[in-house]
């Protein structure tokens, strides 16, 4: 049972746990750790904001770590590329956390960044791509039979 909600029936705790797992899996499938999904679930459940923040952060770190391990095991992680970002991000995270930006200005800045990102994604997908696909080969008959193709 959840410590903050001892009145919850065991079945509901299981449903909530499964929802959190589903959110984590869906977000991880597109390269995200799922903080906004966890926050939405907790808001729907009426969890206090003081509990929501550290819970979402903990779940984010957990899902992000799992994704990173899989990414690194597949050979897609390069320490040489990582270190400059890590060294620069720690002090800048402190500066960003200490900065007091008015909510309106922050919303406008986030909106502009999201809009520019969307434009870049659309522009990238509109450009013609060279055809580099491998030629199709016929599937061997035994494999086709096993796959029911």
PDB file of C-alpha atoms in Angstrom:
ATOM      1  CA  UNK A   1       0.000   0.000   0.000  1.00  0.00           C
ATOM      2  CA  UNK A   2       1.047   3.590  -0.541  1.00  0.00           C
ATOM      3  CA  UNK A   3       2.252   5.280   2.635  1.00  0.00           C
ATOM      4  CA  UNK A   4       0.539   8.574   1.802  1.00  0.00           C
ATOM      5  CA  UNK A   5      -2.808   6.919   1.069  1.00  0.00           C
ATOM      6  CA  UNK A   6      -3.445   4.012   3.456  1.00  0.00           C
ATOM      7  CA  UNK A   7      -7.143   4.092   2.544  1.00  0.00           C
ATOM      8  CA  UNK A   8      -6.524   2.840  -1.013  1.00  0.00           C
ATOM      9  CA  UNK A   9      -7.699  -0.671  -1.801  1.00  0.00           C
ATOM     10  CA  UNK A  10      -4.943  -3.023  -2.943  1.00  0.00           C
ATOM     11  CA  UNK A  11      -6.526  -3.338  -6.389  1.00  0.00           C
ATOM     12  CA  UNK A  12      -6.326   0.409  -6.927  1.00  0.00           C
ATOM     13  CA  UNK A  13      -2.665   0.462  -5.915  1.00  0.00           C
ATOM     14  CA  UNK A  14      -2.006  -2.219  -8.531  1.00  0.00           C
ATOM     15  CA  UNK A  15      -3.864  -0.234 -11.216  1.00  0.00           C
ATOM     16  CA  UNK A  16      -1.902   2.910 -10.352  1.00  0.00           C
ATOM     17  CA  UNK A  17       1.392   0.998 -10.460  1.00  0.00           C
ATOM     18  CA  UNK A  18       0.476  -0.426 -13.864  1.00  0.00           C
ATOM     19  CA  UNK A  19      -0.433   3.055 -15.132  1.00  0.00           C
ATOM     20  CA  UNK A  20       2.952   4.378 -14.009  1.00  0.00           C
ATOM     21  CA  UNK A  21       4.666   1.461 -15.764  1.00  0.00           C
ATOM     22  CA  UNK A  22       2.653   2.125 -18.927  1.00  0.00           C
ATOM     23  CA  UNK A  23       3.543   5.829 -18.896  1.00  0.00           C
ATOM     24  CA  UNK A  24       7.217   4.983 -18.359  1.00  0.00           C
ATOM     25  CA  UNK A  25       7.223   2.458 -21.200  1.00  0.00           C
ATOM     26  CA  UNK A  26       5.395   4.749 -23.632  1.00  0.00           C
ATOM     27  CA  UNK A  27       7.614   7.728 -22.929  1.00  0.00           C
ATOM     28  CA  UNK A  28      10.785   5.618 -23.018  1.00  0.00           C
ATOM     29  CA  UNK A  29       9.763   4.256 -26.426  1.00  0.00           C
ATOM     30  CA  UNK A  30      10.163   7.764 -27.861  1.00  0.00           C
ATOM     31  CA  UNK A  31      13.270   8.703 -25.890  1.00  0.00           C
ATOM     32  CA  UNK A  32      11.726  10.503 -22.938  1.00  0.00           C
ATOM     33  CA  UNK A  33      11.651   9.589 -19.268  1.00  0.00           C
ATOM     34  CA  UNK A  34       7.997  10.515 -18.679  1.00  0.00           C
ATOM     35  CA  UNK A  35       7.918  13.286 -16.066  1.00  0.00           C
ATOM     36  CA  UNK A  36       4.891  15.026 -17.560  1.00  0.00           C
ATOM     37  CA  UNK A  37       2.999  11.729 -17.661  1.00  0.00           C
ATOM     38  CA  UNK A  38       3.816  10.944 -14.033  1.00  0.00           C
ATOM     39  CA  UNK A  39       2.814  14.455 -12.993  1.00  0.00           C
ATOM     40  CA  UNK A  40      -0.484  14.124 -14.872  1.00  0.00           C
ATOM     41  CA  UNK A  41      -1.272  10.789 -13.204  1.00  0.00           C
ATOM     42  CA  UNK A  42      -0.450  12.155  -9.772  1.00  0.00           C
ATOM     43  CA  UNK A  43      -2.538  15.281 -10.409  1.00  0.00           C
ATOM     44  CA  UNK A  44      -5.508  13.119 -11.402  1.00  0.00           C
ATOM     45  CA  UNK A  45      -5.017  11.111  -8.199  1.00  0.00           C
ATOM     46  CA  UNK A  46      -4.933  14.311  -6.134  1.00  0.00           C
ATOM     47  CA  UNK A  47      -1.372  13.907  -4.869  1.00  0.00           C
ATOM     48  CA  UNK A  48       0.080  16.938  -3.066  1.00  0.00           C
ATOM     49  CA  UNK A  49       2.480  19.017  -5.203  1.00  0.00           C
ATOM     50  CA  UNK A  50       5.203  18.639  -2.568  1.00  0.00           C
ATOM     51  CA  UNK A  51       5.055  14.874  -3.112  1.00  0.00           C
ATOM     52  CA  UNK A  52       4.656  15.092  -6.896  1.00  0.00           C
ATOM     53  CA  UNK A  53       7.959  16.819  -7.640  1.00  0.00           C
ATOM     54  CA  UNK A  54      10.364  14.394  -5.961  1.00  0.00           C
ATOM     55  CA  UNK A  55       8.307  11.402  -7.086  1.00  0.00           C
ATOM     56  CA  UNK A  56       8.364  12.491 -10.735  1.00  0.00           C
ATOM     57  CA  UNK A  57      12.083  13.242 -10.485  1.00  0.00           C
ATOM     58  CA  UNK A  58      12.811   9.833  -8.958  1.00  0.00           C
ATOM     59  CA  UNK A  59      10.783   8.029 -11.624  1.00  0.00           C
ATOM     60  CA  UNK A  60      12.431  10.129 -14.339  1.00  0.00           C
ATOM     61  CA  UNK A  61      15.903   9.243 -13.102  1.00  0.00           C
ATOM     62  CA  UNK A  62      14.955   5.555 -12.913  1.00  0.00           C
ATOM     63  CA  UNK A  63      13.498   5.383 -16.434  1.00  0.00           C
ATOM     64  CA  UNK A  64      16.286   7.559 -17.848  1.00  0.00           C
ATOM     65  CA  UNK A  65      18.921   5.319 -16.275  1.00  0.00           C
ATOM     66  CA  UNK A  66      17.316   2.184 -17.693  1.00  0.00           C
ATOM     67  CA  UNK A  67      17.182   3.786 -21.147  1.00  0.00           C
ATOM     68  CA  UNK A  68      20.791   4.978 -20.853  1.00  0.00           C
ATOM     69  CA  UNK A  69      22.040   1.507 -19.913  1.00  0.00           C
ATOM     70  CA  UNK A  70      20.290   0.006 -22.949  1.00  0.00           C
ATOM     71  CA  UNK A  71      21.643   2.776 -25.179  1.00  0.00           C
ATOM     72  CA  UNK A  72      25.196   2.323 -23.865  1.00  0.00           C
ATOM     73  CA  UNK A  73      25.067  -1.479 -24.146  1.00  0.00           C
ATOM     74  CA  UNK A  74      24.110  -1.089 -27.795  1.00  0.00           C
ATOM     75  CA  UNK A  75      27.312   0.928 -28.291  1.00  0.00           C
ATOM     76  CA  UNK A  76      25.680   4.306 -28.871  1.00  0.00           C
ATOM     77  CA  UNK A  77      27.331   6.209 -26.006  1.00  0.00           C
ATOM     78  CA  UNK A  78      30.618   8.094 -26.398  1.00  0.00           C
ATOM     79  CA  UNK A  79      32.334   9.486 -23.303  1.00  0.00           C
ATOM     80  CA  UNK A  80      34.267  11.909 -25.486  1.00  0.00           C
ATOM     81  CA  UNK A  81      31.029  13.527 -26.628  1.00  0.00           C
ATOM     82  CA  UNK A  82      29.409  13.360 -23.172  1.00  0.00           C
ATOM     83  CA  UNK A  83      32.023  15.142 -21.015  1.00  0.00           C
ATOM     84  CA  UNK A  84      31.738  18.671 -22.473  1.00  0.00           C
ATOM     85  CA  UNK A  85      27.966  18.598 -21.981  1.00  0.00           C
ATOM     86  CA  UNK A  86      28.250  17.241 -18.442  1.00  0.00           C
ATOM     87  CA  UNK A  87      30.880  19.767 -17.378  1.00  0.00           C
ATOM     88  CA  UNK A  88      28.927  22.706 -18.827  1.00  0.00           C
ATOM     89  CA  UNK A  89      25.487  21.581 -17.659  1.00  0.00           C
ATOM     90  CA  UNK A  90      26.194  21.360 -13.918  1.00  0.00           C
ATOM     91  CA  UNK A  91      27.063  25.041 -13.344  1.00  0.00           C
ATOM     92  CA  UNK A  92      24.432  26.185 -15.835  1.00  0.00           C
ATOM     93  CA  UNK A  93      21.763  24.124 -14.035  1.00  0.00           C
ATOM     94  CA  UNK A  94      22.667  26.034 -10.875  1.00  0.00           C
ATOM     95  CA  UNK A  95      22.464  29.364 -12.706  1.00  0.00           C
ATOM     96  CA  UNK A  96      19.121  28.397 -14.241  1.00  0.00           C
ATOM     97  CA  UNK A  97      17.755  27.281 -10.887  1.00  0.00           C
ATOM     98  CA  UNK A  98      18.861  30.493  -9.209  1.00  0.00           C
ATOM     99  CA  UNK A  99      17.406  32.744 -11.925  1.00  0.00           C
ATOM    100  CA  UNK A 100      14.008  34.247 -11.222  1.00  0.00           C
ATOM    101  CA  UNK A 101      12.225  34.637 -14.544  1.00  0.00           C
ATOM    102  CA  UNK A 102       8.661  36.001 -14.605  1.00  0.00           C
ATOM    103  CA  UNK A 103       6.140  33.264 -15.450  1.00  0.00           C
ATOM    104  CA  UNK A 104       4.871  35.120 -18.527  1.00  0.00           C
ATOM    105  CA  UNK A 105       8.353  35.523 -19.995  1.00  0.00           C
ATOM    106  CA  UNK A 106       9.140  31.878 -19.294  1.00  0.00           C
ATOM    107  CA  UNK A 107       5.970  30.732 -21.075  1.00  0.00           C
ATOM    108  CA  UNK A 108       6.805  32.886 -24.102  1.00  0.00           C
ATOM    109  CA  UNK A 109      10.396  31.586 -24.201  1.00  0.00           C
ATOM    110  CA  UNK A 110       9.262  27.964 -23.960  1.00  0.00           C
ATOM    111  CA  UNK A 111       6.634  28.578 -26.646  1.00  0.00           C
ATOM    112  CA  UNK A 112       9.203  30.101 -29.008  1.00  0.00           C
ATOM    113  CA  UNK A 113      11.634  27.217 -28.488  1.00  0.00           C
ATOM    114  CA  UNK A 114       8.887  24.627 -29.048  1.00  0.00           C
ATOM    115  CA  UNK A 115       7.680  26.448 -32.165  1.00  0.00           C
ATOM    116  CA  UNK A 116      11.205  26.648 -33.611  1.00  0.00           C
ATOM    117  CA  UNK A 117      11.721  22.966 -32.837  1.00  0.00           C
ATOM    118  CA  UNK A 118       8.466  22.043 -34.582  1.00  0.00           C
ATOM    119  CA  UNK A 119       9.433  24.149 -37.625  1.00  0.00           C
ATOM    120  CA  UNK A 120      12.810  22.447 -37.823  1.00  0.00           C
ATOM    121  CA  UNK A 121      11.214  19.008 -37.581  1.00  0.00           C
ATOM    122  CA  UNK A 122       8.761  19.835 -40.370  1.00  0.00           C
ATOM    123  CA  UNK A 123      11.498  21.364 -42.531  1.00  0.00           C
ATOM    124  CA  UNK A 124      13.741  18.320 -42.059  1.00  0.00           C
ATOM    125  CA  UNK A 125      10.940  15.942 -43.025  1.00  0.00           C
ATOM    126  CA  UNK A 126       9.990  17.975 -46.119  1.00  0.00           C
ATOM    127  CA  UNK A 127      13.441  17.739 -47.677  1.00  0.00           C
ATOM    128  CA  UNK A 128      13.850  14.871 -50.141  1.00  0.00           C
ATOM    129  CA  UNK A 129      16.022  12.073 -48.860  1.00  0.00           C
ATOM    130  CA  UNK A 130      18.347  10.034 -51.017  1.00  0.00           C
ATOM    131  CA  UNK A 131      17.203   6.479 -51.480  1.00  0.00           C
ATOM    132  CA  UNK A 132      19.625   4.298 -49.571  1.00  0.00           C
ATOM    133  CA  UNK A 133      17.364   1.357 -48.838  1.00  0.00           C
ATOM    134  CA  UNK A 134      18.746  -2.100 -49.406  1.00  0.00           C
ATOM    135  CA  UNK A 135      17.127  -3.991 -52.249  1.00  0.00           C
ATOM    136  CA  UNK A 136      14.344  -6.336 -51.194  1.00  0.00           C
ATOM    137  CA  UNK A 137      15.154 -10.015 -51.168  1.00  0.00           C
ATOM    138  CA  UNK A 138      12.722 -12.875 -51.189  1.00  0.00           C
ATOM    139  CA  UNK A 139      12.175 -14.438 -47.781  1.00  0.00           C
ATOM    140  CA  UNK A 140      13.396 -18.043 -47.568  1.00  0.00           C
ATOM    141  CA  UNK A 141      10.469 -20.455 -47.673  1.00  0.00           C
ATOM    142  CA  UNK A 142      11.097 -22.065 -44.225  1.00  0.00           C
ATOM    143  CA  UNK A 143      11.277 -18.649 -42.551  1.00  0.00           C
ATOM    144  CA  UNK A 144       8.118 -17.550 -44.344  1.00  0.00           C
ATOM    145  CA  UNK A 145       6.300 -20.665 -43.188  1.00  0.00           C
ATOM    146  CA  UNK A 146       7.393 -20.173 -39.560  1.00  0.00           C
ATOM    147  CA  UNK A 147       6.340 -16.507 -39.642  1.00  0.00           C
ATOM    148  CA  UNK A 148       3.074 -17.362 -41.404  1.00  0.00           C
ATOM    149  CA  UNK A 149       3.904 -14.824 -44.088  1.00  0.00           C
TER     150      UNK A 149
END
